[in-house]
Short mmCIF file of C-alpha atoms and ligand atoms in Angstrom, two decimals:
data_model
loop_
_atom_site.label_atom_id
_atom_site.label_comp_id
_atom_site.label_asym_id
_atom_site.label_seq_id
_atom_site.Cartn_x
_atom_site.Cartn_y
_atom_site.Cartn_z
CA MET A 7 2.72 -13.59 -24.61
CA LYS A 8 -0.61 -13.16 -26.41
CA GLU A 9 -2.13 -16.51 -27.30
CA ILE A 10 -4.57 -16.91 -30.20
CA GLY A 11 -6.83 -19.95 -30.08
CA HIS A 12 -9.84 -20.77 -32.23
CA TRP A 13 -13.34 -19.35 -32.68
CA ILE A 14 -15.80 -22.16 -32.09
CA ASN A 15 -19.56 -21.96 -31.49
CA GLY A 16 -19.50 -18.21 -31.07
CA LYS A 17 -16.62 -17.86 -28.65
CA HIS A 18 -12.85 -17.87 -28.29
CA VAL A 19 -11.57 -21.30 -27.34
CA LYS A 20 -8.02 -22.27 -26.38
CA GLY A 21 -6.28 -24.84 -28.54
CA ASN A 22 -5.64 -28.21 -26.92
CA SER A 23 -3.23 -29.83 -29.37
CA GLY A 24 -0.19 -28.49 -27.52
CA ARG A 25 1.19 -27.21 -30.84
CA PHE A 26 1.69 -23.52 -31.64
CA ALA A 27 3.21 -21.27 -34.32
CA ASP A 28 4.91 -17.93 -33.70
CA VAL A 29 3.21 -14.79 -35.02
CA PHE A 30 5.79 -12.10 -35.77
CA ASN A 31 5.77 -8.37 -36.02
CA PRO A 32 7.60 -8.33 -39.37
CA ALA A 33 8.79 -4.76 -38.83
CA THR A 34 10.76 -5.60 -35.69
CA GLY A 35 11.26 -9.33 -36.13
CA GLU A 36 9.79 -9.90 -32.66
CA VAL A 37 7.38 -12.70 -31.83
CA GLN A 38 4.23 -10.87 -30.74
CA ALA A 39 1.87 -13.80 -30.23
CA ARG A 40 1.56 -17.51 -30.62
CA VAL A 41 -1.27 -19.18 -32.42
CA ALA A 42 -2.68 -22.61 -31.66
CA LEU A 43 -2.39 -25.25 -34.38
CA ALA A 44 -5.50 -27.42 -34.31
CA SER A 45 -5.44 -31.20 -34.23
CA LYS A 46 -7.64 -33.33 -36.45
CA ALA A 47 -9.86 -34.02 -33.43
CA GLU A 48 -10.43 -30.29 -32.83
CA LEU A 49 -11.22 -29.69 -36.51
CA ASP A 50 -13.61 -32.64 -36.64
CA ALA A 51 -15.48 -31.59 -33.47
CA ALA A 52 -15.92 -28.00 -34.71
CA THR A 53 -17.15 -29.32 -38.06
CA ALA A 54 -19.72 -31.59 -36.41
CA ASP A 55 -21.10 -28.57 -34.50
CA ALA A 56 -21.12 -26.50 -37.69
CA ALA A 57 -23.09 -29.21 -39.51
CA LYS A 58 -25.75 -29.07 -36.75
CA ALA A 59 -25.90 -25.27 -36.80
CA GLN A 60 -26.18 -25.22 -40.60
CA VAL A 61 -29.59 -26.90 -40.63
CA LYS A 62 -31.37 -23.91 -39.10
CA TRP A 63 -29.22 -21.31 -40.89
CA GLY A 64 -29.85 -22.98 -44.26
CA ALA A 65 -33.58 -22.85 -43.58
CA THR A 66 -33.47 -19.15 -42.63
CA ASN A 67 -34.90 -17.12 -45.46
CA PRO A 68 -32.27 -15.50 -47.70
CA GLN A 69 -33.43 -11.99 -46.90
CA ARG A 70 -32.74 -12.51 -43.21
CA ARG A 71 -29.33 -13.92 -44.02
CA ALA A 72 -28.69 -10.88 -46.21
CA ARG A 73 -29.57 -8.62 -43.29
CA VAL A 74 -26.76 -10.19 -41.28
CA MET A 75 -24.43 -9.28 -44.17
CA MET A 76 -25.82 -5.74 -44.19
CA LYS A 77 -25.13 -5.28 -40.52
CA PHE A 78 -21.69 -6.89 -40.94
CA VAL A 79 -20.78 -4.27 -43.56
CA ASP A 80 -21.66 -1.53 -41.05
CA LEU A 81 -19.47 -3.15 -38.42
CA LEU A 82 -16.52 -3.55 -40.81
CA ASN A 83 -16.75 0.15 -41.58
CA ARG A 84 -17.07 0.99 -37.88
CA ASP A 85 -13.95 -1.04 -37.00
CA MET A 86 -11.90 -0.24 -40.12
CA ASP A 87 -9.07 1.47 -38.20
CA LYS A 88 -8.84 -1.26 -35.57
CA LEU A 89 -8.83 -4.00 -38.19
CA ALA A 90 -6.20 -2.22 -40.29
CA GLU A 91 -3.92 -1.76 -37.30
CA ALA A 92 -4.13 -5.47 -36.39
CA LEU A 93 -3.61 -6.44 -40.02
CA SER A 94 -0.55 -4.26 -40.53
CA SER A 95 1.06 -5.34 -37.27
CA GLU A 96 1.03 -9.03 -38.28
CA HIS A 97 1.41 -8.71 -42.06
CA GLY A 98 3.63 -5.63 -42.29
CA LYS A 99 1.77 -3.78 -45.05
CA THR A 100 1.09 -0.05 -44.69
CA ILE A 101 -2.16 1.14 -43.08
CA PRO A 102 -3.67 2.51 -46.34
CA ASP A 103 -2.85 -0.80 -48.03
CA ALA A 104 -4.39 -2.73 -45.10
CA LYS A 105 -7.55 -0.66 -45.49
CA GLY A 106 -7.60 -1.58 -49.18
CA ASP A 107 -7.32 -5.25 -48.16
CA ILE A 108 -10.37 -4.90 -45.88
CA GLN A 109 -12.30 -2.74 -48.35
CA ARG A 110 -11.93 -5.21 -51.24
CA GLY A 111 -13.30 -7.93 -48.93
CA LEU A 112 -16.11 -5.71 -47.66
CA GLU A 113 -17.25 -5.11 -51.23
CA VAL A 114 -17.84 -8.83 -51.67
CA ILE A 115 -20.00 -8.80 -48.54
CA GLU A 116 -21.96 -5.91 -50.10
CA PHE A 117 -22.45 -8.09 -53.18
CA CYS A 118 -23.72 -10.91 -50.93
CA ILE A 119 -26.54 -8.68 -49.71
CA ALA A 120 -28.13 -9.55 -53.08
CA ALA A 121 -28.43 -13.19 -51.93
CA PRO A 122 -32.26 -13.28 -52.25
CA HIS A 123 -31.93 -12.28 -55.89
CA LEU A 124 -28.87 -14.42 -56.64
CA LEU A 125 -30.45 -17.52 -55.13
CA LYS A 126 -33.65 -17.30 -57.17
CA GLY A 127 -34.17 -20.45 -59.17
CA GLU A 128 -35.55 -20.97 -62.65
CA PHE A 129 -39.13 -21.83 -63.55
CA THR A 130 -40.76 -23.14 -66.70
CA ASP A 131 -44.51 -22.90 -66.72
CA SER A 132 -46.20 -25.72 -68.68
CA ALA A 133 -43.07 -27.60 -69.68
CA GLY A 134 -45.57 -30.28 -70.72
CA PRO A 135 -49.31 -30.69 -70.33
CA GLY A 136 -50.05 -29.72 -66.74
CA ILE A 137 -46.35 -30.02 -65.95
CA ASP A 138 -44.17 -27.31 -64.44
CA MET A 139 -40.44 -27.53 -64.06
CA TYR A 140 -38.34 -25.52 -61.65
CA SER A 141 -34.90 -25.50 -60.17
CA MET A 142 -33.62 -24.26 -56.88
CA ARG A 143 -30.21 -23.51 -55.46
CA GLN A 144 -29.60 -25.12 -52.10
CA PRO A 145 -26.60 -24.73 -49.81
CA ILE A 146 -23.98 -27.47 -50.07
CA GLY A 147 -23.92 -27.85 -46.25
CA VAL A 148 -20.56 -27.18 -44.61
CA ALA A 149 -17.92 -25.45 -46.71
CA ALA A 150 -14.32 -24.70 -45.76
CA GLY A 151 -11.89 -21.96 -46.74
CA ILE A 152 -8.10 -22.21 -46.48
CA THR A 153 -6.50 -18.81 -46.97
CA PRO A 154 -3.02 -17.27 -47.48
CA PHE A 155 -1.11 -14.73 -45.42
CA ASN A 156 -1.01 -11.94 -47.99
CA PHE A 157 -4.64 -10.77 -47.76
CA PRO A 158 -5.72 -11.76 -44.24
CA ALA A 159 -9.00 -9.80 -44.47
CA MET A 160 -9.93 -9.82 -48.15
CA ILE A 161 -9.62 -13.49 -48.96
CA PRO A 162 -11.36 -14.82 -45.82
CA LEU A 163 -14.18 -12.34 -46.62
CA TRP A 164 -14.31 -13.50 -50.26
CA LYS A 165 -14.81 -17.02 -48.98
CA MET A 166 -17.05 -16.62 -45.95
CA GLY A 167 -19.43 -14.02 -47.42
CA PRO A 168 -20.86 -16.03 -50.33
CA ALA A 169 -20.70 -19.33 -48.42
CA LEU A 170 -22.73 -17.95 -45.50
CA ALA A 171 -25.13 -15.89 -47.62
CA CYS A 172 -25.99 -19.09 -49.51
CA GLY A 173 -26.97 -20.75 -46.23
CA ASN A 174 -23.89 -22.86 -45.57
CA ALA A 175 -21.91 -23.23 -42.41
CA PHE A 176 -18.28 -22.24 -42.94
CA ILE A 177 -14.99 -23.45 -41.50
CA LEU A 178 -12.23 -20.89 -42.03
CA LYS A 179 -8.62 -22.04 -41.71
CA PRO A 180 -6.66 -18.78 -42.05
CA SER A 181 -2.93 -18.40 -42.51
CA GLU A 182 -1.08 -19.11 -39.29
CA ARG A 183 1.17 -16.10 -40.04
CA ASP A 184 -1.50 -13.43 -39.46
CA PRO A 185 -4.52 -14.98 -37.72
CA SER A 186 -5.82 -12.02 -35.67
CA VAL A 187 -7.94 -10.30 -38.32
CA PRO A 188 -9.87 -13.47 -39.27
CA MET A 189 -10.70 -13.91 -35.56
CA MET A 190 -11.93 -10.30 -35.39
CA LEU A 191 -14.08 -10.90 -38.48
CA ALA A 192 -15.72 -13.84 -36.71
CA GLU A 193 -16.48 -11.66 -33.66
CA LEU A 194 -18.08 -9.06 -35.94
CA MET A 195 -20.16 -11.71 -37.70
CA LYS A 196 -21.56 -12.75 -34.33
CA GLU A 197 -22.30 -9.12 -33.47
CA ALA A 198 -24.06 -8.82 -36.84
CA GLY A 199 -26.40 -11.63 -35.84
CA LEU A 200 -24.82 -14.77 -37.28
CA PRO A 201 -25.90 -17.74 -35.15
CA ASP A 202 -23.21 -19.51 -33.13
CA GLY A 203 -21.55 -22.47 -34.84
CA VAL A 204 -22.31 -21.32 -38.37
CA LEU A 205 -18.84 -19.78 -38.72
CA GLN A 206 -15.91 -21.55 -37.07
CA VAL A 207 -12.35 -20.25 -37.32
CA ILE A 208 -9.86 -23.02 -36.80
CA ASN A 209 -6.24 -21.99 -36.75
CA GLY A 210 -3.70 -24.49 -37.89
CA ASP A 211 -1.27 -25.86 -40.42
CA LYS A 212 -1.06 -28.96 -42.60
CA GLU A 213 -2.69 -31.16 -39.94
CA SER A 214 -5.92 -29.14 -39.90
CA VAL A 215 -5.87 -28.73 -43.69
CA ASP A 216 -5.62 -32.50 -44.12
CA ALA A 217 -8.43 -32.92 -41.60
CA ILE A 218 -10.59 -30.57 -43.70
CA ILE A 219 -9.82 -32.48 -46.89
CA ASP A 220 -10.70 -35.81 -45.28
CA ASN A 221 -13.75 -34.74 -43.25
CA PRO A 222 -16.86 -36.28 -44.84
CA ASP A 223 -19.12 -33.50 -43.45
CA ILE A 224 -17.27 -30.84 -45.48
CA ALA A 225 -18.80 -30.68 -48.95
CA GLY A 226 -16.69 -27.97 -50.57
CA ILE A 227 -13.29 -26.35 -50.16
CA GLY A 228 -12.09 -22.97 -51.39
CA PHE A 229 -8.32 -22.53 -51.21
CA VAL A 230 -6.01 -19.62 -52.01
CA GLY A 231 -2.24 -19.93 -51.67
CA SER A 232 0.81 -21.24 -53.46
CA THR A 233 0.49 -23.54 -56.47
CA PRO A 234 2.04 -26.72 -55.01
CA ILE A 235 -0.43 -26.63 -52.09
CA ALA A 236 -3.30 -25.68 -54.44
CA GLU A 237 -2.58 -28.73 -56.59
CA TYR A 238 -2.31 -30.98 -53.57
CA ILE A 239 -5.62 -29.84 -52.03
CA TYR A 240 -7.41 -29.94 -55.37
CA GLY A 241 -6.28 -33.48 -56.15
CA ARG A 242 -6.95 -34.96 -52.73
CA GLY A 243 -10.16 -32.97 -52.17
CA CYS A 244 -11.66 -34.01 -55.51
CA SER A 245 -10.75 -37.64 -54.97
CA ASN A 246 -12.66 -37.40 -51.68
CA GLY A 247 -15.73 -36.36 -53.66
CA LYS A 248 -15.77 -32.69 -52.67
CA ARG A 249 -16.18 -29.70 -54.92
CA VAL A 250 -12.91 -27.82 -54.75
CA GLN A 251 -11.62 -24.53 -56.15
CA CYS A 252 -7.95 -23.71 -55.60
CA PHE A 253 -6.23 -20.49 -56.59
CA GLY A 254 -2.45 -20.56 -56.78
CA GLY A 255 0.64 -18.53 -57.56
CA ALA A 256 1.42 -16.08 -60.32
CA LYS A 257 4.02 -14.45 -62.53
CA ASN A 258 2.21 -11.50 -64.03
CA HIS A 259 3.64 -9.92 -67.17
CA MET A 260 3.10 -6.33 -68.28
CA ILE A 261 3.77 -5.59 -71.94
CA ILE A 262 4.84 -2.05 -72.75
CA MET A 263 4.36 -1.15 -76.41
CA PRO A 264 6.51 1.55 -78.08
CA ASP A 265 3.44 3.81 -78.36
CA ALA A 266 2.60 3.64 -74.64
CA ASP A 267 2.78 6.65 -72.37
CA LEU A 268 6.03 5.63 -70.69
CA ASP A 269 5.62 7.85 -67.64
CA GLN A 270 2.25 6.26 -66.99
CA ALA A 271 3.70 2.79 -67.61
CA ALA A 272 6.64 3.43 -65.27
CA ASP A 273 4.34 4.66 -62.49
CA ALA A 274 2.10 1.64 -63.00
CA LEU A 275 5.06 -0.76 -62.82
CA VAL A 276 6.36 0.79 -59.62
CA GLY A 277 2.94 0.58 -57.92
CA ALA A 278 2.17 -2.92 -59.15
CA GLY A 279 5.68 -4.30 -58.70
CA TYR A 280 6.60 -2.95 -55.28
CA GLY A 281 3.27 -2.25 -53.51
CA ALA A 282 2.80 -4.53 -50.49
CA ALA A 283 6.50 -5.47 -50.97
CA GLY A 284 5.49 -7.47 -54.05
CA GLU A 285 3.45 -9.86 -51.90
CA ARG A 286 0.34 -9.77 -54.09
CA CYS A 287 -0.83 -12.52 -56.39
CA MET A 288 -1.70 -9.75 -58.87
CA ALA A 289 1.66 -7.96 -58.53
CA ILE A 290 3.44 -7.30 -61.80
CA SER A 291 6.74 -9.17 -61.57
CA VAL A 292 7.79 -9.13 -65.24
CA ALA A 293 7.98 -6.02 -67.44
CA VAL A 294 8.15 -6.78 -71.16
CA PRO A 295 9.05 -3.65 -73.13
CA VAL A 296 8.79 -4.07 -76.91
CA GLY A 297 11.90 -2.84 -78.73
CA ASP A 298 15.27 -1.85 -77.27
CA GLU A 299 14.47 1.83 -77.49
CA THR A 300 11.30 1.36 -75.42
CA ALA A 301 13.26 -0.77 -72.94
CA ASP A 302 16.06 1.78 -72.55
CA ARG A 303 13.65 4.65 -72.03
CA LEU A 304 11.53 2.64 -69.60
CA ILE A 305 14.52 1.57 -67.49
CA GLU A 306 15.68 5.18 -67.42
CA LYS A 307 12.30 6.23 -66.06
CA LEU A 308 12.04 3.34 -63.61
CA ILE A 309 15.40 3.70 -61.85
CA PRO A 310 14.82 7.10 -60.18
CA ARG A 311 11.26 6.15 -59.24
CA ILE A 312 12.41 2.91 -57.60
CA GLU A 313 15.35 4.53 -55.85
CA LYS A 314 12.95 7.04 -54.32
CA LEU A 315 10.73 4.38 -52.72
CA LYS A 316 10.48 4.65 -48.97
CA VAL A 317 10.58 1.30 -47.23
CA GLY A 318 9.54 1.30 -43.59
CA PRO A 319 7.29 0.06 -40.81
CA TYR A 320 3.53 0.63 -40.98
CA THR A 321 3.93 2.99 -38.06
CA GLY A 322 6.31 5.14 -40.12
CA GLY A 323 3.76 7.64 -41.40
CA ASN A 324 1.98 8.26 -44.64
CA ASP A 325 5.04 8.48 -46.85
CA VAL A 326 6.06 4.84 -46.34
CA ASP A 327 5.56 3.08 -49.70
CA TYR A 328 5.89 -0.50 -48.58
CA GLY A 329 6.72 -2.48 -45.47
CA PRO A 330 8.63 -5.63 -44.59
CA VAL A 331 7.95 -9.07 -46.04
CA VAL A 332 6.13 -11.52 -43.82
CA THR A 333 8.89 -13.71 -42.33
CA ALA A 334 12.67 -14.06 -42.14
CA ALA A 335 12.31 -17.18 -44.32
CA ALA A 336 10.47 -15.19 -47.01
CA LYS A 337 13.23 -12.55 -46.93
CA ALA A 338 15.97 -15.19 -47.23
CA ASN A 339 14.18 -16.83 -50.17
CA ILE A 340 13.82 -13.51 -52.02
CA LEU A 341 17.48 -12.61 -51.53
CA LYS A 342 18.56 -16.10 -52.63
CA LEU A 343 16.58 -15.67 -55.85
CA VAL A 344 18.15 -12.25 -56.41
CA GLU A 345 21.62 -13.83 -56.07
CA SER A 346 20.62 -16.51 -58.58
CA GLY A 347 19.56 -13.78 -61.03
CA VAL A 348 22.97 -12.13 -60.75
CA ALA A 349 24.76 -15.49 -61.05
CA GLN A 350 22.70 -16.47 -64.09
CA GLY A 351 23.60 -13.27 -65.93
CA ALA A 352 20.72 -10.81 -65.47
CA LYS A 353 21.72 -7.17 -64.99
CA LEU A 354 20.76 -5.84 -61.54
CA VAL A 355 20.15 -2.17 -62.27
CA VAL A 356 18.63 -1.34 -58.88
CA ASP A 357 20.33 -3.33 -56.14
CA GLY A 358 18.44 -3.54 -52.85
CA ARG A 359 20.59 -6.29 -51.35
CA ASN A 360 22.31 -4.12 -48.77
CA PHE A 361 19.16 -2.35 -47.67
CA ASN A 362 19.19 -1.67 -43.95
CA LEU A 363 16.67 0.28 -41.93
CA GLN A 364 18.13 1.99 -38.90
CA GLY A 365 16.36 0.97 -35.71
CA TYR A 366 14.71 -1.99 -37.46
CA GLU A 367 17.74 -4.15 -38.14
CA ASP A 368 15.87 -7.32 -37.11
CA GLY A 369 12.82 -6.55 -39.25
CA PHE A 370 12.16 -8.46 -42.47
CA PHE A 371 12.71 -5.52 -44.82
CA VAL A 372 13.85 -6.08 -48.38
CA GLY A 373 15.04 -3.19 -50.53
CA PRO A 374 13.63 -2.79 -54.04
CA HIS A 375 15.37 -4.59 -56.92
CA LEU A 376 15.14 -4.10 -60.66
CA PHE A 377 16.61 -6.55 -63.15
CA ASP A 378 17.18 -5.90 -66.84
CA HIS A 379 18.09 -8.42 -69.58
CA VAL A 380 16.31 -11.30 -67.84
CA THR A 381 15.88 -14.43 -69.97
CA THR A 382 13.24 -17.13 -69.72
CA ASP A 383 15.62 -19.84 -68.49
CA MET A 384 16.54 -17.93 -65.31
CA ASP A 385 15.09 -18.86 -61.92
CA ILE A 386 14.01 -15.24 -61.31
CA TYR A 387 11.82 -15.56 -64.42
CA ARG A 388 10.45 -19.05 -63.90
CA LYS A 389 9.67 -18.82 -60.16
CA GLU A 390 7.28 -16.65 -58.22
CA ILE A 391 9.55 -14.45 -56.05
CA PHE A 392 6.78 -12.79 -54.02
CA GLY A 393 9.00 -9.87 -53.07
CA PRO A 394 9.97 -6.37 -54.28
CA VAL A 395 11.82 -7.61 -57.36
CA LEU A 396 10.84 -6.61 -60.89
CA SER A 397 12.37 -8.42 -63.87
CA THR A 398 12.62 -6.89 -67.33
CA VAL A 399 12.51 -9.23 -70.31
CA ARG A 400 13.17 -7.40 -73.57
CA ALA A 401 11.09 -8.40 -76.60
CA LYS A 402 11.77 -7.39 -80.18
CA THR A 403 8.15 -7.56 -81.30
CA TYR A 404 4.61 -7.63 -79.93
CA GLU A 405 4.32 -11.31 -80.95
CA GLU A 406 7.45 -12.18 -78.98
CA ALA A 407 6.14 -10.29 -75.92
CA LEU A 408 2.75 -12.01 -76.15
CA GLY A 409 4.54 -15.36 -76.43
CA TYR A 410 6.38 -14.82 -73.13
CA ALA A 411 3.12 -14.31 -71.22
CA MET A 412 1.44 -17.17 -73.10
CA ASP A 413 4.25 -19.67 -72.49
CA HIS A 414 4.67 -19.02 -68.77
CA GLU A 415 3.16 -21.74 -66.61
CA TYR A 416 1.23 -19.20 -64.53
CA GLY A 417 -1.76 -17.29 -65.89
CA ASN A 418 -3.25 -15.17 -63.13
CA GLY A 419 -3.14 -11.59 -64.40
CA THR A 420 -1.43 -9.62 -67.15
CA ALA A 421 -1.48 -6.12 -68.58
CA ILE A 422 -0.65 -4.22 -71.73
CA PHE A 423 0.20 -0.54 -71.98
CA THR A 424 -0.48 0.88 -75.42
CA ARG A 425 -2.36 3.65 -77.19
CA ASP A 426 -3.42 1.32 -79.97
CA GLY A 427 -6.92 -0.16 -79.73
CA ASP A 428 -6.23 -2.95 -82.22
CA THR A 429 -3.24 -4.22 -80.28
CA ALA A 430 -5.16 -4.07 -77.01
CA ARG A 431 -8.11 -5.99 -78.50
CA ASP A 432 -5.85 -8.60 -80.02
CA PHE A 433 -4.07 -9.02 -76.69
CA ALA A 434 -7.30 -9.45 -74.73
CA ASN A 435 -8.59 -12.00 -77.24
CA ARG A 436 -5.52 -14.18 -77.61
CA ILE A 437 -3.84 -14.20 -74.21
CA ASN A 438 -4.31 -17.36 -72.10
CA VAL A 439 -4.51 -15.56 -68.75
CA GLY A 440 -7.56 -15.05 -66.53
CA MET A 441 -7.49 -11.32 -65.70
CA ILE A 442 -6.36 -8.68 -68.19
CA GLY A 443 -5.51 -5.02 -67.74
CA ILE A 444 -5.46 -2.57 -70.63
CA ASN A 445 -3.47 0.40 -69.37
CA VAL A 446 -4.41 -0.90 -65.90
CA PRO A 447 -1.58 -2.69 -64.10
CA ILE A 448 -3.49 -4.66 -61.44
CA PRO A 449 -6.78 -5.69 -63.02
CA VAL A 450 -8.46 -7.17 -59.95
CA PRO A 451 -12.14 -7.51 -60.93
CA LEU A 452 -14.71 -5.88 -58.68
CA ALA A 453 -16.95 -7.90 -56.37
CA TYR A 454 -19.80 -8.38 -58.87
CA HIS A 455 -17.45 -9.84 -61.50
CA THR A 456 -15.41 -12.94 -60.78
CA PHE A 457 -11.76 -13.41 -59.89
CA GLY A 458 -9.63 -16.27 -61.12
CA GLY A 459 -6.54 -17.15 -63.11
CA TRP A 460 -5.80 -19.76 -65.76
CA LYS A 461 -3.13 -22.45 -66.16
CA LYS A 462 -1.21 -23.21 -62.94
CA SER A 463 -2.79 -20.21 -61.20
CA ALA A 464 -6.15 -21.90 -60.60
CA PHE A 465 -7.62 -25.37 -60.32
CA GLY A 466 -11.36 -25.96 -60.61
CA ASP A 467 -13.96 -24.52 -62.92
CA LEU A 468 -15.60 -21.65 -61.06
CA ASN A 469 -14.04 -18.35 -60.03
CA GLN A 470 -14.09 -16.53 -56.71
CA HIS A 471 -16.75 -13.94 -55.79
CA GLY A 472 -19.37 -12.54 -58.17
CA PRO A 473 -22.05 -14.88 -59.55
CA ASP A 474 -19.63 -17.84 -59.73
CA SER A 475 -19.32 -17.88 -55.95
CA PHE A 476 -23.08 -18.38 -55.57
CA ARG A 477 -22.81 -21.32 -57.98
CA PHE A 478 -19.87 -22.79 -56.11
CA TYR A 479 -21.55 -22.64 -52.71
CA THR A 480 -24.91 -24.03 -53.84
CA ARG A 481 -26.10 -27.10 -55.67
CA THR A 482 -28.95 -27.18 -58.09
CA LYS A 483 -32.05 -29.26 -57.61
CA THR A 484 -34.57 -29.49 -60.43
CA ILE A 485 -38.19 -30.44 -59.84
CA THR A 486 -40.67 -31.66 -62.42
CA SER A 487 -44.18 -31.43 -61.04
CA ARG A 488 -47.64 -32.40 -62.17
CA TRP A 489 -50.74 -32.11 -60.03
CA PRO A 490 -53.54 -34.66 -60.44
CA SER A 491 -55.83 -33.05 -63.01
CA GLY A 492 -57.93 -35.88 -64.32
CA ILE A 493 -55.56 -36.72 -67.21
CA LYS A 494 -55.42 -40.50 -67.37
CA GLU A 495 -53.20 -41.88 -70.11
CA GLY A 496 -52.49 -45.29 -68.70
CA ALA A 497 -48.96 -46.48 -67.91
CA SER A 498 -46.23 -45.50 -70.37
CA LEU A 499 -43.05 -47.52 -70.53
CA ASN A 500 -41.32 -45.18 -72.94
CA PHE A 501 -38.88 -42.45 -71.93
CA LYS A 502 -41.34 -39.57 -71.76
CA GLN A 503 -41.06 -36.61 -74.11
CA MET A 504 -42.88 -33.37 -73.44
CA ASP A 505 -45.72 -32.76 -75.88
P1 LIG B 602 0.79 -21.12 -48.75
O1 LIG B 602 0.46 -22.03 -49.87
O2 LIG B 602 2.07 -21.31 -48.03
O3 LIG B 602 -0.35 -21.19 -47.62
C1 LIG B 602 -1.72 -21.06 -47.93
C2 LIG B 602 -2.54 -21.86 -46.93
O4 LIG B 602 -2.20 -23.24 -47.04
C3 LIG B 602 -2.30 -21.46 -45.49
O5 LIG B 602 -3.53 -21.45 -44.81
C4 LIG B 602 -1.37 -22.54 -44.97
O6 LIG B 602 -1.55 -22.81 -43.60
C5 LIG B 602 -1.77 -23.75 -45.79
N1 LIG B 602 -0.64 -24.68 -46.03
C6 LIG B 602 0.68 -24.34 -46.12
N2 LIG B 602 1.43 -25.45 -46.34
C7 LIG B 602 0.57 -26.49 -46.38
C8 LIG B 602 0.74 -27.90 -46.59
N3 LIG B 602 1.95 -28.43 -46.80
N4 LIG B 602 -0.36 -28.67 -46.60
C9 LIG B 602 -1.58 -28.14 -46.41
N5 LIG B 602 -1.79 -26.82 -46.20
C10 LIG B 602 -0.74 -26.00 -46.19
O7 LIG B 602 0.67 -19.62 -49.33
P2 LIG B 602 1.05 -18.27 -48.61
O8 LIG B 602 2.53 -18.16 -48.53
O9 LIG B 602 0.26 -18.09 -47.37
O10 LIG B 602 0.48 -17.21 -49.68
C11 LIG B 602 1.21 -16.77 -50.78
C12 LIG B 602 0.81 -17.51 -52.03
O11 LIG B 602 -0.58 -17.36 -52.28
C13 LIG B 602 1.49 -16.96 -53.30
O12 LIG B 602 1.87 -18.04 -54.11
C14 LIG B 602 0.39 -16.15 -53.96
O13 LIG B 602 0.55 -15.97 -55.36
C15 LIG B 602 -0.80 -16.96 -53.64
N6 LIG B 602 -2.04 -16.19 -53.75
C16 LIG B 602 -2.87 -16.45 -54.80
C17 LIG B 602 -4.04 -15.74 -54.96
C18 LIG B 602 -4.97 -16.04 -56.10
O14 LIG B 602 -6.14 -15.65 -56.03
N7 LIG B 602 -4.54 -16.73 -57.13
C19 LIG B 602 -4.36 -14.74 -54.04
C20 LIG B 602 -3.49 -14.49 -52.98
C21 LIG B 602 -2.33 -15.23 -52.84
#
């Protein structure tokens, strides 16, 4: 059995806690590896080494740090196929989707190559007589990232890239469900020239997360995962005096106006609802057609498209649309929610409950489901399902549709499909959600913009990647300086104002 340990001080190290988690091949249901779960002592020792290594790395000029990122981009491109294969085998997503996962992370590393520019401070010449004032951005020291299973390349890269480019050391605690790719990323960082100890990958579960939150050497934490854990880490991390940003769950609504191109909208819903088996925080899980006629026509267009979807293993060739979900527990939870939808009165117009894939009976495959006539009190509406289940909530008017998205506790992403510019502008202005698509179903911002939701989808005040990430991973120091120039005013006991 393959055993995955930790990456500490530039090499693979076996875990010594005696605790392990199974890593599955979700397509077959087989355990393909076991991953060590670090103890607090292991996390603390790796952090102490990282703090030592950070001193020299933080003092390395930003251009040299950027060159490591440059080389790292080359290596990610070189190993794209290998990384995608490892990613798909533990996560279950298709190879093209795994490459997208890596690519969207790689683009943030490309952004980080601009570190020398992004880290430039501000300068005011002659803020007062003979006085200059300037500010600089310095690394926070050791930062940590705690990441989810659903993007095992992208999200670790979103975290480690900016943190390292800013001159921090970084402790990555990846998801224990698919830990291989994060370990491969660490190997590539070393090959790119990152000094040993600056990036530590510590595998683990709640014990290592709690150790991160309580470790006084860790100055900042970036988390991505489910909302209950996001809230927990945010609360406890902040009370320990750390800067913390936590990104949580989602229930993304897509409004379809009567004037929308319904073929385009139906294609968009199928891609955004069922891609990656619905295991994306930016998946569309609620369709809100405006008017019964729009709803009837949309459902009519959706059904054949959904029934045509090919569900299969990542090894199944290019025509596989989506793969299995990540664990048997995730599958059971999705199917339980589907049953609750039926019991609570929603109409299941595409029923994937009896889906079975010959030869892969033990895999964690879930057939596609489409609900119509969903209401806001149902569990399938209130909860994040994180599976291939799309709910349709019918609205009579645009205002009613907008209200559904506004009133939901999550606010990660949302979209509107319309041909009317006024409606689209009004939607973008009024909606209380962080990322908006106008005729774009999954509006994930590119690397040089920032990514983050509102409401219960994010805790903290800065977003991920883009310029916000350089703010999050640095702290500002402002210097007021005057050089002896012969000005002698005598002592002043007043709070000084600049003349
Ligand atoms: P999760 O919350 O179960 O796990 C995330 C991380 O937290 C993992 O590293 C895990 O080991 C750790 N963790 C789990 N339980 C813990 C506990 N009790 N105490 C401390 N740490 C714990 O999430 P997941 O299932 O891996 O990922 C799916 C979730 O992530 C979904 O809710 C999805 O919407 C969300 N997500 C959000 C974004 C975003 O940017 N908003 C992006 C991707 C995924």
